[in-house]
Coordinates of C-alpha atoms and ligand atoms in Angstrom, one line a residue:
M90 CA -30.6 53.6 -5.0
K91 CA -27.8 53.3 -7.3
K92 CA -27.0 56.9 -7.2
I93 CA -26.9 57.0 -3.4
F94 CA -24.5 54.1 -3.4
L95 CA -22.4 55.6 -5.7
N96 CA -22.0 59.1 -4.0
I97 CA -21.1 57.1 -0.5
I98 CA -18.3 55.2 -2.5
V99 CA -17.2 58.6 -3.8
C100 CA -17.2 60.1 -0.5
A101 CA -15.5 57.1 1.0
L102 CA -12.8 57.2 -1.8
L103 CA -12.2 61.2 -1.0
V104 CA -11.8 60.4 2.2
G105 CA -9.0 57.4 1.4
I106 CA -7.6 59.9 -1.0
L107 CA -7.1 62.5 1.9
S108 CA -5.5 60.0 4.0
S109 CA -3.3 58.7 1.2
C110 CA -2.1 62.4 0.6
S111 CA -1.1 62.6 4.3
N112 CA 0.8 59.5 3.6
T113 CA 2.5 61.0 0.9
A114 CA 3.4 64.1 2.9
S115 CA 4.9 61.9 5.6
G116 CA 6.8 59.9 3.2
D117 CA 8.1 60.0 -0.5
E118 CA 6.9 63.5 -1.9
N119 CA 6.7 62.1 -5.4
S120 CA 5.0 58.4 -4.7
V121 CA 1.6 57.9 -6.2
T122 CA -0.6 55.2 -5.0
L123 CA -3.1 54.1 -7.9
R124 CA -6.5 52.5 -6.8
L125 CA -7.3 49.3 -8.8
A126 CA -10.7 47.5 -8.3
H127 CA -12.2 44.4 -9.7
N128 CA -14.9 42.1 -8.9
Q129 CA -13.3 38.6 -8.5
S130 CA -12.2 37.0 -5.1
E131 CA -8.3 37.0 -3.9
T132 CA -8.1 33.3 -4.9
H133 CA -9.3 34.1 -8.7
P134 CA -6.5 33.6 -11.3
V135 CA -7.4 37.5 -12.3
H136 CA -6.5 38.7 -9.0
K137 CA -3.1 36.9 -8.9
S138 CA -2.3 38.4 -12.4
L139 CA -3.3 42.0 -11.2
V140 CA -1.1 41.3 -8.1
E141 CA 1.7 40.6 -10.6
F142 CA 0.7 43.7 -12.3
A143 CA 1.2 45.8 -9.3
K144 CA 4.5 44.1 -8.4
L145 CA 5.8 44.9 -11.8
V146 CA 4.7 48.6 -11.8
E147 CA 6.2 49.2 -8.5
E148 CA 9.5 47.7 -9.5
K149 CA 9.6 49.5 -12.9
T150 CA 8.8 52.7 -11.6
D151 CA 11.4 52.2 -8.4
G152 CA 8.5 52.5 -6.2
S153 CA 7.5 55.9 -7.4
I154 CA 4.1 54.4 -8.3
K155 CA 2.2 51.8 -6.2
V156 CA -0.7 49.9 -6.7
Q157 CA -3.6 49.0 -4.2
L158 CA -5.9 46.2 -5.1
Y159 CA -9.7 46.5 -4.2
P160 CA -10.9 43.0 -5.1
N161 CA -14.6 41.3 -4.3
G162 CA -16.7 44.1 -5.9
Q163 CA -16.1 46.2 -2.8
L164 CA -16.2 49.5 -4.7
G165 CA -19.1 48.4 -6.8
S166 CA -20.4 46.5 -9.8
E167 CA -18.4 46.5 -13.0
R168 CA -20.7 49.3 -14.4
E169 CA -19.9 51.3 -11.1
V170 CA -16.3 51.2 -11.3
I171 CA -16.2 52.0 -14.9
E172 CA -18.1 55.5 -13.8
L173 CA -15.8 55.8 -11.1
T174 CA -12.5 55.3 -13.2
Q175 CA -14.3 58.0 -15.8
T176 CA -14.6 60.5 -13.0
G177 CA -11.1 59.7 -11.9
A178 CA -12.4 58.6 -8.2
I179 CA -10.5 55.0 -8.9
D180 CA -7.6 55.0 -11.1
V181 CA -7.6 51.6 -12.7
A182 CA -10.2 48.8 -13.0
K183 CA -10.2 45.3 -14.4
V184 CA -13.6 44.9 -16.3
S185 CA -15.5 42.5 -18.7
A186 CA -15.2 43.8 -22.1
S187 CA -19.3 43.1 -22.1
A188 CA -19.7 45.8 -19.2
L189 CA -17.8 48.4 -21.5
E190 CA -20.3 47.8 -24.3
S191 CA -22.6 50.5 -22.8
F192 CA -20.0 53.0 -22.5
N193 CA -18.7 52.3 -26.4
D194 CA -20.3 50.7 -29.1
V195 CA -17.1 49.2 -30.2
Y196 CA -16.6 46.8 -27.4
S197 CA -19.7 45.3 -28.4
L198 CA -17.9 43.2 -30.6
F199 CA -16.2 41.1 -27.6
S200 CA -19.6 39.9 -26.8
L201 CA -20.6 38.7 -30.5
P202 CA -21.0 35.0 -30.3
Y203 CA -18.4 32.9 -32.4
L204 CA -16.5 35.9 -33.3
F205 CA -13.6 34.1 -32.5
D206 CA -12.7 30.6 -34.0
N207 CA -10.8 29.5 -31.3
K208 CA -8.3 30.4 -28.6
D209 CA -5.6 31.1 -30.9
H210 CA -7.5 33.3 -33.0
Y211 CA -8.5 35.4 -29.8
Y212 CA -5.0 35.6 -28.9
R213 CA -3.9 36.8 -32.2
V214 CA -6.4 39.5 -32.2
M215 CA -5.8 40.5 -28.5
D216 CA -2.1 40.7 -29.1
S217 CA -2.3 42.9 -32.3
D218 CA -2.8 46.4 -33.1
I219 CA -6.5 46.0 -33.4
A220 CA -6.9 45.7 -29.5
Q221 CA -4.1 48.5 -29.0
D222 CA -6.6 50.9 -31.5
I223 CA -9.5 49.9 -29.5
Y224 CA -8.3 50.7 -25.9
Q225 CA -7.6 54.4 -27.3
T226 CA -11.3 54.8 -28.4
T227 CA -12.5 55.7 -25.0
D228 CA -10.0 58.4 -24.3
K229 CA -12.3 61.3 -24.8
I230 CA -14.9 59.5 -22.2
G231 CA -12.3 59.3 -19.6
F232 CA -10.3 56.3 -19.7
I233 CA -8.3 54.3 -21.9
G234 CA -7.5 50.3 -22.0
L235 CA -4.2 49.3 -20.7
S236 CA -4.2 45.5 -21.5
Y237 CA -6.7 42.4 -21.4
Y238 CA -6.7 39.3 -19.4
D239 CA -7.9 36.0 -20.7
S240 CA -11.3 35.2 -19.2
G241 CA -11.7 31.8 -20.9
I242 CA -14.9 30.6 -23.1
R243 CA -18.2 31.0 -22.1
N244 CA -20.7 28.4 -22.1
F245 CA -24.1 27.6 -20.6
Y246 CA -25.0 26.3 -17.2
T247 CA -28.0 25.5 -15.7
K248 CA -29.5 23.9 -12.2
D249 CA -30.4 20.6 -14.1
K250 CA -30.8 20.8 -17.8
Q251 CA -28.2 20.0 -20.4
I252 CA -28.2 22.3 -23.1
M253 CA -27.4 20.3 -26.1
H254 CA -29.2 22.4 -28.9
P255 CA -30.8 26.0 -28.8
D256 CA -33.9 24.5 -28.4
D257 CA -33.1 23.7 -25.0
L258 CA -33.1 27.1 -24.1
K259 CA -36.6 27.8 -25.0
G260 CA -38.4 28.8 -21.6
L261 CA -35.3 29.3 -19.6
K262 CA -34.3 32.6 -17.8
I263 CA -30.6 32.8 -18.5
R264 CA -28.5 35.4 -16.9
V265 CA -26.3 37.4 -19.3
Q266 CA -24.0 40.3 -18.6
P267 CA -25.5 43.8 -18.9
S268 CA -24.7 43.7 -22.5
A269 CA -27.2 44.5 -25.5
T270 CA -25.3 41.9 -27.6
A271 CA -25.7 39.2 -25.1
I272 CA -29.3 39.8 -24.5
E273 CA -29.6 39.6 -28.5
M274 CA -27.7 36.4 -28.5
I275 CA -30.0 34.6 -26.0
K276 CA -33.2 36.1 -27.6
L277 CA -31.8 34.5 -31.2
M278 CA -31.2 31.1 -29.4
G279 CA -34.5 31.1 -28.1
G280 CA -34.0 31.8 -24.5
A281 CA -35.3 34.3 -22.2
P282 CA -32.1 36.8 -21.3
T283 CA -32.1 38.1 -18.1
P284 CA -29.3 40.8 -17.6
M285 CA -27.8 41.3 -14.3
S286 CA -24.3 42.2 -12.6
F287 CA -22.2 39.2 -11.5
G288 CA -22.4 39.5 -7.8
E289 CA -26.4 38.6 -8.1
V290 CA -26.0 35.6 -10.0
Y291 CA -25.6 33.0 -7.4
T292 CA -28.6 34.1 -5.4
A293 CA -30.8 34.6 -8.5
M294 CA -29.9 31.2 -9.4
Q295 CA -30.6 29.7 -5.7
S296 CA -33.5 31.6 -5.5
G297 CA -35.0 30.5 -8.9
V298 CA -35.1 34.1 -10.4
I299 CA -33.0 32.4 -13.2
D300 CA -32.6 28.8 -14.4
G301 CA -29.0 29.3 -15.5
S302 CA -26.2 31.6 -16.7
E303 CA -23.3 31.4 -19.1
N304 CA -19.5 32.0 -18.1
N305 CA -16.2 30.2 -17.9
E306 CA -15.5 27.4 -15.5
T307 CA -14.3 29.4 -12.8
A308 CA -17.6 30.6 -12.0
L309 CA -18.5 27.2 -10.8
T310 CA -15.8 27.1 -8.3
D311 CA -14.4 30.7 -7.3
N312 CA -17.9 32.1 -7.2
N313 CA -19.7 28.7 -6.0
H314 CA -22.2 28.8 -8.9
G315 CA -21.4 24.7 -9.3
E316 CA -23.4 24.3 -5.7
V317 CA -26.4 25.3 -7.6
A318 CA -25.8 24.8 -11.4
K319 CA -25.1 20.9 -12.0
Q320 CA -25.3 21.0 -15.7
Y321 CA -22.1 22.6 -17.8
S322 CA -22.5 22.6 -21.7
Y323 CA -19.6 23.5 -23.8
S324 CA -21.5 25.4 -26.4
E325 CA -18.3 28.0 -26.5
H326 CA -20.4 30.7 -27.6
S327 CA -18.0 33.4 -26.5
I328 CA -14.6 34.5 -25.5
V329 CA -14.9 37.8 -24.0
P330 CA -11.8 39.3 -22.6
D331 CA -11.5 41.2 -19.4
I332 CA -10.0 44.5 -19.9
L333 CA -7.8 46.8 -17.6
I334 CA -8.7 50.3 -18.0
M335 CA -7.3 53.4 -16.5
S336 CA -8.5 56.8 -15.7
N337 CA -7.4 58.9 -18.6
E338 CA -7.1 61.9 -16.4
K339 CA -4.7 60.0 -14.1
W340 CA -2.7 58.5 -17.2
Q341 CA -2.3 62.2 -18.3
E342 CA -0.2 63.3 -15.0
L343 CA 2.1 60.6 -15.6
T344 CA 5.6 61.2 -17.1
E345 CA 6.5 59.2 -20.2
E346 CA 8.7 56.9 -18.2
Q347 CA 5.9 56.2 -16.0
K348 CA 3.3 55.4 -18.8
Q349 CA 6.2 53.4 -20.5
A350 CA 6.3 51.2 -17.1
I351 CA 2.7 50.9 -16.7
S352 CA 2.4 49.7 -20.3
E353 CA 5.1 47.5 -19.9
A354 CA 3.6 46.0 -16.3
A355 CA 0.3 45.3 -18.2
K356 CA 1.4 43.7 -21.1
E357 CA 3.9 41.6 -19.1
S358 CA 0.8 40.8 -16.6
T359 CA -1.0 39.7 -19.5
A360 CA 1.5 37.1 -20.5
F361 CA 1.7 35.9 -16.8
H362 CA -2.0 35.4 -16.9
K363 CA -2.4 33.1 -19.8
I364 CA -0.3 30.6 -18.0
V365 CA -2.1 31.2 -14.6
W366 CA -5.6 30.8 -16.4
D367 CA -5.0 27.6 -17.8
E368 CA -4.1 26.0 -14.7
A369 CA -7.1 27.4 -13.4
I370 CA -9.4 26.2 -15.7
Q371 CA -8.2 22.7 -15.2
K372 CA -8.3 22.7 -11.4
A373 CA -11.8 24.6 -11.6
I374 CA -13.1 21.7 -14.1
K375 CA -11.8 18.8 -11.6
D376 CA -13.1 20.5 -8.5
A377 CA -16.5 21.2 -9.9
K378 CA -16.4 17.4 -11.3
E379 CA -16.0 16.6 -7.3
K380 CA -18.9 18.7 -6.4
G381 CA -21.3 16.8 -8.7
V382 CA -21.3 18.9 -11.8
T383 CA -21.6 17.3 -15.3
F384 CA -20.0 18.7 -18.3
S385 CA -21.5 18.0 -21.6
T386 CA -20.5 18.9 -25.5
P387 CA -23.0 19.9 -27.6
D388 CA -22.8 20.2 -31.5
K389 CA -21.7 23.9 -31.8
E390 CA -23.2 24.2 -35.3
P391 CA -27.0 25.0 -34.5
F392 CA -26.0 27.6 -32.0
K393 CA -23.7 29.2 -34.4
K394 CA -26.7 29.1 -37.2
A395 CA -28.9 30.6 -34.5
V396 CA -26.6 34.1 -34.1
Q397 CA -25.9 34.3 -37.9
P398 CA -28.0 37.6 -37.9
L399 CA -25.8 39.3 -35.5
H400 CA -22.8 38.6 -37.5
D401 CA -24.5 40.3 -40.4
K402 CA -25.4 43.3 -38.2
F403 CA -21.9 43.6 -36.9
S404 CA -20.3 43.4 -40.3
E405 CA -22.2 46.4 -41.3
M406 CA -22.5 48.6 -38.5
E407 CA -20.5 51.5 -38.8
S408 CA -18.8 51.4 -35.3
T409 CA -17.6 47.7 -35.7
G410 CA -17.7 46.8 -39.3
N411 CA -14.1 47.4 -40.0
Y412 CA -12.8 45.9 -36.9
Y413 CA -15.0 42.8 -37.7
K414 CA -13.4 42.4 -41.1
E415 CA -9.9 42.6 -39.7
I416 CA -10.7 40.4 -36.8
R417 CA -12.1 37.6 -39.0
E418 CA -9.3 38.1 -41.8
L419 CA -7.2 37.0 -38.7
A420 CA -9.1 33.5 -38.2
N421 CA -7.1 31.8 -40.6
Q422 CA -3.9 33.3 -40.1
N423 CA -1.4 31.1 -38.5
E424 CA 1.6 33.0 -36.9
Ligands
LIG704 C1 -16.2 36.8 -16.1 C2 -15.5 38.1 -16.2 C3 -15.7 39.0 -15.1 C4 -17.5 39.4 -15.4 C5 -18.3 38.0 -15.5 C6 -19.5 38.2 -15.6 O1 -16.1 36.2 -15.0 O2 -14.2 37.8 -15.9 O3 -15.2 40.4 -15.3 O4 -18.0 40.0 -14.5 O5 -17.6 37.5 -16.2 O6 -20.1 37.3 -16.1 O7 -20.2 39.2 -15.1

């Protein structure tokens, strides 16, 4: 079924590519339009930052590159758009680092619970050469990373049960991103992990297929999960960035100046997003409270203790060991 869906998308895109070729022929011969897919709505902060990215790309390339956005998961789930980016059917995609884990082990690091001590530590790492290095590790499998967007801190939310201790997860089916690390995290904490793509969560929770999920606060409002989930608990277990990826084939077709312009636009939109994000979180909390969501703050230590085996594993695994050490070393360094 998934394959058929993917084929339909590819065909639809090919038709689109042909019609955009004719646009090019009737307009500026050298202008290129990049297709950018993501799974959030047009009101979500990440969409606003991607609009900023598109604007900056166009400005910095004097209109020789335009970016067309495809929001709302209309070109498929995160896994599907990564595959389409690999084949070059999509040029750019914004996906969660968790979704990249099954394409390259190194991305599993970002789903490691309590990898980052806090937001400052996270920014320090994501704005360092460590992230730049990781972005290049996938060129051989068809895409590279351009930059990241803050996607907040992930916390548990359920229909009606406060999660104040890992024991509270016992017997609960908790939706996780399709990531082996996230699955392992829930198992270690005592819950029953249920991986599924983001677009399926609302219905799954409403129909009782799952008891809860974990995400940042915008999921309660922009994605309406707060209509069903009334308890949100600040376990602060992970900080998973969104990554802007680009088809390596398309990247290699660009001139050095165009590459430079896109890199700068990506970086500047990341900075823009940090401001948009903080405002969006404050608003999401306020709106969710008005809709009857209760926020609670558990002691994080028992959660951290439960997932220690994952830290032991990541510090030793060949693909992640060095990065893990470098990231942890940045925990206590202030700029
Ligand atoms: C975050 C992230 C999305 C992702 C979602 C998820 O909202 O920004 O890219 O799809 O989490 O839990 O799947």
